[in-house]
mmCIF file of C-alpha atoms and ligand atoms in Angstrom:
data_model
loop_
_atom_site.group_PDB
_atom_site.id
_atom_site.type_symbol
_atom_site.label_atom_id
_atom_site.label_comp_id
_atom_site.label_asym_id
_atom_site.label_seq_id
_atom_site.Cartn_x
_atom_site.Cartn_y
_atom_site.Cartn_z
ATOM 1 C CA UNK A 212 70.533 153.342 107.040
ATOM 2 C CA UNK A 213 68.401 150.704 105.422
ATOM 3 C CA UNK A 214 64.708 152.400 106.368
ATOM 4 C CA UNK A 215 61.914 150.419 105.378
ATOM 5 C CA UNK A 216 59.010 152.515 107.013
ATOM 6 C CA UNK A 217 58.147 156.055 105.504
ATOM 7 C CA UNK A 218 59.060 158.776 108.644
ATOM 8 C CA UNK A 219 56.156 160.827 109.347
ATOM 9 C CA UNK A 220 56.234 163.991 110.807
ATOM 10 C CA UNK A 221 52.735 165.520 112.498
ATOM 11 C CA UNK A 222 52.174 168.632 114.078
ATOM 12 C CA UNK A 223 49.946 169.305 116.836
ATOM 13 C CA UNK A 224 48.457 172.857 117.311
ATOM 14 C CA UNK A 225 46.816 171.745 120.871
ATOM 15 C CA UNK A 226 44.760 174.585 121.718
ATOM 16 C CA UNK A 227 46.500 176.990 119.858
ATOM 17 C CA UNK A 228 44.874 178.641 116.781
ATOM 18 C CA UNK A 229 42.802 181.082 115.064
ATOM 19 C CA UNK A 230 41.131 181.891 111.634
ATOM 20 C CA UNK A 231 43.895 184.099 111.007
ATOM 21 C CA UNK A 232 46.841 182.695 112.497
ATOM 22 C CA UNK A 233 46.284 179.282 110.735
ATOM 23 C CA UNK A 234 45.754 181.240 107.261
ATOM 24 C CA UNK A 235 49.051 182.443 107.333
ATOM 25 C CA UNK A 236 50.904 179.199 108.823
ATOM 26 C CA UNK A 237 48.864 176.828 106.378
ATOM 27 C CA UNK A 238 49.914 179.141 102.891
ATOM 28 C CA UNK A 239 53.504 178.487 104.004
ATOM 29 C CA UNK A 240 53.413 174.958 104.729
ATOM 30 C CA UNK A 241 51.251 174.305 101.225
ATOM 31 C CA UNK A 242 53.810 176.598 99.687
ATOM 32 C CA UNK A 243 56.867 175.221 100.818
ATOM 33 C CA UNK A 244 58.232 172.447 98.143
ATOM 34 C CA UNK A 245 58.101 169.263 100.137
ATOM 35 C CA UNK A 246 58.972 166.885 96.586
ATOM 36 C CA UNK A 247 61.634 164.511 97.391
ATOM 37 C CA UNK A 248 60.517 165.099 100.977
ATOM 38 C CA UNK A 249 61.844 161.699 102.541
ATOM 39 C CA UNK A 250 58.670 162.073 105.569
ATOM 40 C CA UNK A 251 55.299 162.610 105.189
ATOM 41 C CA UNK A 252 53.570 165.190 106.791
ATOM 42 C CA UNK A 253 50.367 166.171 108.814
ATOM 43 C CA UNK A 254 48.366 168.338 111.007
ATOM 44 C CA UNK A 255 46.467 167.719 113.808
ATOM 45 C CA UNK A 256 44.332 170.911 114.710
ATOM 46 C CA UNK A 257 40.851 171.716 116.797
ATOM 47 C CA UNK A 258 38.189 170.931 115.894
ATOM 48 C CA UNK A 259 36.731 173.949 114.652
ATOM 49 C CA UNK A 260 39.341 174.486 111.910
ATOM 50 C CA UNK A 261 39.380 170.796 110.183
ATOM 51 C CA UNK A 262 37.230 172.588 107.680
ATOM 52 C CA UNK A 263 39.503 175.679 107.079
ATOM 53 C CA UNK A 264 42.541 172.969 106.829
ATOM 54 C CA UNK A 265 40.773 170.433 104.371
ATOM 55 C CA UNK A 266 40.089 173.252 102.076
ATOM 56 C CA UNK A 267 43.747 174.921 102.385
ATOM 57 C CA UNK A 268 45.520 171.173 102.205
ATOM 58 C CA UNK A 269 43.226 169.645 99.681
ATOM 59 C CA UNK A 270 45.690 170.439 97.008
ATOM 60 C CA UNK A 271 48.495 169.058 98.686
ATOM 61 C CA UNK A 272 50.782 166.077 99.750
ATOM 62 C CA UNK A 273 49.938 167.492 103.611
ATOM 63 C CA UNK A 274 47.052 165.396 105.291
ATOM 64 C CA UNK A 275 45.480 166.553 108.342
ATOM 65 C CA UNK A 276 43.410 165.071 111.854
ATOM 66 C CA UNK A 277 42.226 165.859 114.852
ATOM 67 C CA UNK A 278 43.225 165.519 118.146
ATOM 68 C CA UNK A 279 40.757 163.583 119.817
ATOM 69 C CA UNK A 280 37.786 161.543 118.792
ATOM 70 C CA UNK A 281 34.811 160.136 121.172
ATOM 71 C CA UNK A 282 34.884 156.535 121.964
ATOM 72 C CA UNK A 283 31.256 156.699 120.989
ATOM 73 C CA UNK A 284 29.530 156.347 117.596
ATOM 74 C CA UNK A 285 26.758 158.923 118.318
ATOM 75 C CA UNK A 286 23.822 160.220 120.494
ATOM 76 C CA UNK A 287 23.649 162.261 123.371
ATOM 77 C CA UNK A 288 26.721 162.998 124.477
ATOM 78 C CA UNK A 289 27.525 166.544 124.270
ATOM 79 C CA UNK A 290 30.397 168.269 123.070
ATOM 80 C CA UNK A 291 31.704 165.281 121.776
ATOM 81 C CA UNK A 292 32.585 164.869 118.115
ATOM 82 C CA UNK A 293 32.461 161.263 116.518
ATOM 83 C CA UNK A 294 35.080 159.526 114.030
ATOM 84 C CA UNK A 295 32.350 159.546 111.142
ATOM 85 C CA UNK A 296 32.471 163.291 112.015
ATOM 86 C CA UNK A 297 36.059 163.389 111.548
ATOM 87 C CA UNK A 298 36.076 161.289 107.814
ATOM 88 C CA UNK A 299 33.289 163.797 107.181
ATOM 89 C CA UNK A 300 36.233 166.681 107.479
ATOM 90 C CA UNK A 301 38.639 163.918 105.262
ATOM 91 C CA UNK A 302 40.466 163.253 108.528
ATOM 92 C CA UNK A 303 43.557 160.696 108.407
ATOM 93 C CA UNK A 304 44.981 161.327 111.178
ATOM 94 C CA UNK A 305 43.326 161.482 115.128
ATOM 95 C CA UNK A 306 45.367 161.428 118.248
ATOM 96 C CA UNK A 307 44.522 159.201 120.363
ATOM 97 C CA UNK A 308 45.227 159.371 124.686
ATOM 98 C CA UNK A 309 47.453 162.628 125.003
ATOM 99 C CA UNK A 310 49.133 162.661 128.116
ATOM 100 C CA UNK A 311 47.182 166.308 128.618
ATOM 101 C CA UNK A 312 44.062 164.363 127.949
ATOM 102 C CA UNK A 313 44.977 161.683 130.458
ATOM 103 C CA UNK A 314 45.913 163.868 133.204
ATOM 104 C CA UNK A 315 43.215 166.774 132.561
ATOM 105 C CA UNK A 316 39.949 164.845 130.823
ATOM 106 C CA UNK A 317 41.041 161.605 133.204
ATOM 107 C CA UNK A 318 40.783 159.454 130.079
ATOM 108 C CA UNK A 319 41.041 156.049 130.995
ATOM 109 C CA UNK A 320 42.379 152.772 129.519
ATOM 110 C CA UNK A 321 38.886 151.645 128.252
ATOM 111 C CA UNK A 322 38.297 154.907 126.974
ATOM 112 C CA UNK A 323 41.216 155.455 125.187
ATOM 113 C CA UNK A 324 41.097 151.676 123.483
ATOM 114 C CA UNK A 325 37.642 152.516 122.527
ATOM 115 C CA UNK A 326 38.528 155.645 120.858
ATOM 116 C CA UNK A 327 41.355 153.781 119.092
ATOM 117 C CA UNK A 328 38.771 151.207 118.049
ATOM 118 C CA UNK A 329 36.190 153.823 116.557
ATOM 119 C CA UNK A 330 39.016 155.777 114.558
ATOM 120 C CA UNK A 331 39.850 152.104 113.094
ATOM 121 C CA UNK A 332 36.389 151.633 112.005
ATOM 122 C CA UNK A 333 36.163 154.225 110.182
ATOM 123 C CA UNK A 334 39.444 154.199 108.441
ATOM 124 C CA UNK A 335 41.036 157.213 110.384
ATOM 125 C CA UNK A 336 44.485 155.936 111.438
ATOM 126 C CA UNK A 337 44.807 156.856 115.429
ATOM 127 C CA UNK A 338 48.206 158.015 116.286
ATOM 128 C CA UNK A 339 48.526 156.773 120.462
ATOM 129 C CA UNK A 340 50.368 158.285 122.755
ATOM 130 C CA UNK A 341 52.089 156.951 125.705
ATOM 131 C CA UNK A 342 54.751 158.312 127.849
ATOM 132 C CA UNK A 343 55.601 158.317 131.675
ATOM 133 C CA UNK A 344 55.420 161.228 133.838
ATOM 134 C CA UNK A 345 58.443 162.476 135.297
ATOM 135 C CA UNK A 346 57.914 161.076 139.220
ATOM 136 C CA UNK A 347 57.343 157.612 136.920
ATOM 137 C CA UNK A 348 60.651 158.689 135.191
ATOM 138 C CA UNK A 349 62.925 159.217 138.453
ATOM 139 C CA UNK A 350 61.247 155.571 140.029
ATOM 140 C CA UNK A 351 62.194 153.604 136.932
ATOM 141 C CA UNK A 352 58.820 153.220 135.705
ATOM 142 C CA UNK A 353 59.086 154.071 132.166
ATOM 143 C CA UNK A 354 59.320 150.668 130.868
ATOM 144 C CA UNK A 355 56.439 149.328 132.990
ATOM 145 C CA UNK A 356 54.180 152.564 132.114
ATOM 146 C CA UNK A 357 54.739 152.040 128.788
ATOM 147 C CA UNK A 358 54.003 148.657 128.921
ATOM 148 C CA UNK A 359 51.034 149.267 130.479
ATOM 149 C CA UNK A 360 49.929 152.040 128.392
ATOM 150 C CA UNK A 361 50.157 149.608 125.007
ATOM 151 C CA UNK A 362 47.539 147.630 126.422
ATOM 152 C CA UNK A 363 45.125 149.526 125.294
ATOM 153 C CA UNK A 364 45.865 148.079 121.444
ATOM 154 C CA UNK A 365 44.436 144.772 122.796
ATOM 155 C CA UNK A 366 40.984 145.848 122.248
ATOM 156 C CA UNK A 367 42.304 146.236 118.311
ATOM 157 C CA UNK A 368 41.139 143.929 115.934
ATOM 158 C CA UNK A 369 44.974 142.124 115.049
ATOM 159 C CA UNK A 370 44.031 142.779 111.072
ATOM 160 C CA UNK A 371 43.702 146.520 112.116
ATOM 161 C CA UNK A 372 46.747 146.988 114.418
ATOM 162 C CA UNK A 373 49.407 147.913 111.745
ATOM 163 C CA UNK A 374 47.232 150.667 111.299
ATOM 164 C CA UNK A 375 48.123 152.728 114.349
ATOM 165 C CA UNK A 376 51.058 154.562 115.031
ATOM 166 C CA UNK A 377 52.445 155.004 118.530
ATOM 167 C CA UNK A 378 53.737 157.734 120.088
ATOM 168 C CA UNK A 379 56.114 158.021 122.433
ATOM 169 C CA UNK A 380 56.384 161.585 124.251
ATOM 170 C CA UNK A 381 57.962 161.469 127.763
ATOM 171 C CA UNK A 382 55.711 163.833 129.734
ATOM 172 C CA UNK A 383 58.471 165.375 131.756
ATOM 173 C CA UNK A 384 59.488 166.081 127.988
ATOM 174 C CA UNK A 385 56.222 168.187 126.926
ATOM 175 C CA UNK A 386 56.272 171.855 126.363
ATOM 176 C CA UNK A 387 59.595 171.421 128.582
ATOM 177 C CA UNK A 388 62.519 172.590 126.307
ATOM 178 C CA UNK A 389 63.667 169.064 127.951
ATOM 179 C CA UNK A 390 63.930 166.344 125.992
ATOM 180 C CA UNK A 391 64.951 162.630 125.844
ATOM 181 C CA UNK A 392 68.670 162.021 124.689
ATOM 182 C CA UNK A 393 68.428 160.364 121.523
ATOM 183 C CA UNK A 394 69.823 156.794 123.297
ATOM 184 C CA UNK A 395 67.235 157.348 125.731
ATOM 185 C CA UNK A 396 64.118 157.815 123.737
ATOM 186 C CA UNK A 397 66.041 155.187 121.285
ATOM 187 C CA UNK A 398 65.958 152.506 124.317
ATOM 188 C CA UNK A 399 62.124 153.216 124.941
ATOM 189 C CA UNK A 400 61.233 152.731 121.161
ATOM 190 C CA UNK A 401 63.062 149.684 120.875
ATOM 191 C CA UNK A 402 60.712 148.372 123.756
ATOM 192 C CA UNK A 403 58.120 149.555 122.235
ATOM 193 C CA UNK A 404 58.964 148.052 118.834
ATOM 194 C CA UNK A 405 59.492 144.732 120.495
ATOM 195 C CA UNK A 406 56.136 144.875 121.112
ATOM 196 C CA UNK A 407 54.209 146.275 118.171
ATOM 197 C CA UNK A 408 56.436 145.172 115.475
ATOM 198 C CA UNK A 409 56.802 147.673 112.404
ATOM 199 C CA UNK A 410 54.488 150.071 113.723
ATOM 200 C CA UNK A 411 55.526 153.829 112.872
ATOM 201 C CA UNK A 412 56.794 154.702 116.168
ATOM 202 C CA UNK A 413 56.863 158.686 116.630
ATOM 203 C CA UNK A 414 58.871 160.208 119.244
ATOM 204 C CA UNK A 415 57.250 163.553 121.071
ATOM 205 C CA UNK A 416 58.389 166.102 123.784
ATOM 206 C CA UNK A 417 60.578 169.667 122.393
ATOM 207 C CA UNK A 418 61.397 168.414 119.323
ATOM 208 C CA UNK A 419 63.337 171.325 117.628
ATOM 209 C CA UNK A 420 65.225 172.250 114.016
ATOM 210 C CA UNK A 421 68.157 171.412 116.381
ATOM 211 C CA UNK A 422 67.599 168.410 117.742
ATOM 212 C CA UNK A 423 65.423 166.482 115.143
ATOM 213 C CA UNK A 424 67.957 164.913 112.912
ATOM 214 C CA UNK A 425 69.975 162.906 115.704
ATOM 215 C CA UNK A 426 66.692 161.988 116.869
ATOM 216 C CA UNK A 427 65.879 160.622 113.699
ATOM 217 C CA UNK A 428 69.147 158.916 112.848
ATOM 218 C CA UNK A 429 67.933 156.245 115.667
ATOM 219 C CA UNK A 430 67.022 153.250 114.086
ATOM 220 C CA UNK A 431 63.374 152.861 115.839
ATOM 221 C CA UNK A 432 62.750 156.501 115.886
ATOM 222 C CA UNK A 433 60.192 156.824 112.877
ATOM 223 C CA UNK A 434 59.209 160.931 112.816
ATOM 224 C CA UNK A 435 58.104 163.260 115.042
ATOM 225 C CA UNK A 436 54.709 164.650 117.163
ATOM 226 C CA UNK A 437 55.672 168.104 117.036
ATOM 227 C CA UNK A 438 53.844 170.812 119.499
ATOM 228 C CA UNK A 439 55.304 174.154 120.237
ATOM 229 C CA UNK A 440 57.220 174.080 117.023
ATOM 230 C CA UNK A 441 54.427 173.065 114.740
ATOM 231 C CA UNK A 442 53.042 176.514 115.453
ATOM 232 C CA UNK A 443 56.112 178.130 113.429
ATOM 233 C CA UNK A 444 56.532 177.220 109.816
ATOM 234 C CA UNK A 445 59.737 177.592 109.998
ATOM 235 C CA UNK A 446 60.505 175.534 112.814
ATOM 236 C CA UNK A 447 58.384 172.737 111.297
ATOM 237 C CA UNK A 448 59.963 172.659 107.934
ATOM 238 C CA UNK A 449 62.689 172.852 109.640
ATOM 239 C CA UNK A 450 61.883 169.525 111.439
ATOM 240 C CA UNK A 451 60.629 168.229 108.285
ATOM 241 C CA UNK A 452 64.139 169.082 106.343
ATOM 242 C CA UNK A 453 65.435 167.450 109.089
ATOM 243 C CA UNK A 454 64.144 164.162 108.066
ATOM 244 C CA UNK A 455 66.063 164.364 104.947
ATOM 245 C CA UNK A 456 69.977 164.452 106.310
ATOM 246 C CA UNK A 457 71.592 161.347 106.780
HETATM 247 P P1 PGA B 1355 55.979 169.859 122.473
HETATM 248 O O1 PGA B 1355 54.629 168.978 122.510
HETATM 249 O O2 PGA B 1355 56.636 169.604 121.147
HETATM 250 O O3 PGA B 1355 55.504 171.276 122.612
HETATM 251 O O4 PGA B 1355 56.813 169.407 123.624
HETATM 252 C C1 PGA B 1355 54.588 167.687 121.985
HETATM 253 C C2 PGA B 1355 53.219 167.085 122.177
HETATM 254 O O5 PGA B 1355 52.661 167.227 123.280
HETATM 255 O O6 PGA B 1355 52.654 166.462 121.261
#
């Protein structure tokens, strides 16, 4: 398959994490030989560790983000952390409107363009997510949802656009063990990519060892947003060796 754009493969530790833990899972993944790796690979971690990962990635051909920036530059708004904060910590990477930040911090459209437009500024490359919830899954409003959802790249300067990568993560497919058949999630992407062009479009929601490689053989499916299995370095190489067999 003729594959112009570079896969990419992130993890995303959510809320999962301690000094310890992510000592141990960061020496294997800066360990593991990733040459002739055919995806490139990052971490998206709390906040409180970006420090602990730019010093144990430095060294590497891993990059790292966060996963969530304030739509804000700065000033008084508390507990937030801004994206000069973030390039402070060497941040590529942010995500950008998780489905668990639109259903539990009620981020809205504005917010979320905002957020995509501060990341931008400061050369930190937001990864957006998008994805329907399942009761917008069973009344045939993926497409619409989606459609929707992309909206929020609108508020993007045009010359910056290319610069985002879109994720698409079915929310009935989070955390699940459930996840899109390859044609399915292959149908949404192509949607998507009809829309944003050659945009690295990531596909999200139980992606496994198992299941990464058909995933990937689709021809809009670009890499992965990997939670549970990012937590296991052996799961996530796994995904990332994944990348590599066609
Ligand atoms: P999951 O999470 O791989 O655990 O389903 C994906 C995500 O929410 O980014």
């Amino acid at each position: 398959m003729a594959l112009e754009r570079r896969r990419l493969v992130v993890g995303n530790w959510k809320m999962n994490a301690s000094l310890t833990a992510n000592t141990a899972l960061l020496q294997q993944l800066a360990q593991a030989d990733l040459t002739g790796a055919s995806c490139d690979v990052a971490v998206c971690v709390p906040f409180p560790y970006l420090s602990q990962v730019q010093l144990a990635l430095t060294e590497t051909t891993l990059t790292w983000g966060a996963q969530d920036v304030s739509a804000f530059d700065k000033g008084a708004y508390t507990g937030q952390v801004s994206a000069s904060m973030l390039k402070d910590f060497h941040c590529t990477w942010v995500l950008v409107g998780h489905s668990e930040r639109r259903q539990y911090q009620h981020e809205s459209h504005d917010e979320i363009a905002q957020k995509l437009v501060q990341a931008l500024k400061l050369g930190i490359r937001p990864i957006l997510c998008l994805g329907e919830t399942q009761s917008q899954y069973e009344q045939g409003k993926t497409l619409s949802t989606i459609e929707h959802q992309l909206e929020s790249l609108l508020a993007v300067d045009p010359s910056l656009r290319s610069n985002v990568v879109i994720a698409y993560e079915p929310v009935w497919a989070i955390g699940t063990g459930l996840t899109a058949t390859p044609e399915q999630a292959q149908a949404v992407h192509e949607f998507i990519r009809r829309k944003v062009g050659d945009n690295l479009i990531l596909y999200g929601g139980s992606v496994k060892p198992q299941n990464a490689s058909t995933l990937f053989n689709m021809p809009d499916i670009d890499g992965a947003l990997v939670g549970g299995a990012s937590l296991s370095a052996n799961d996530f190489l796994g995904i990332i060796h994944a990348s590599h067999m066609e």
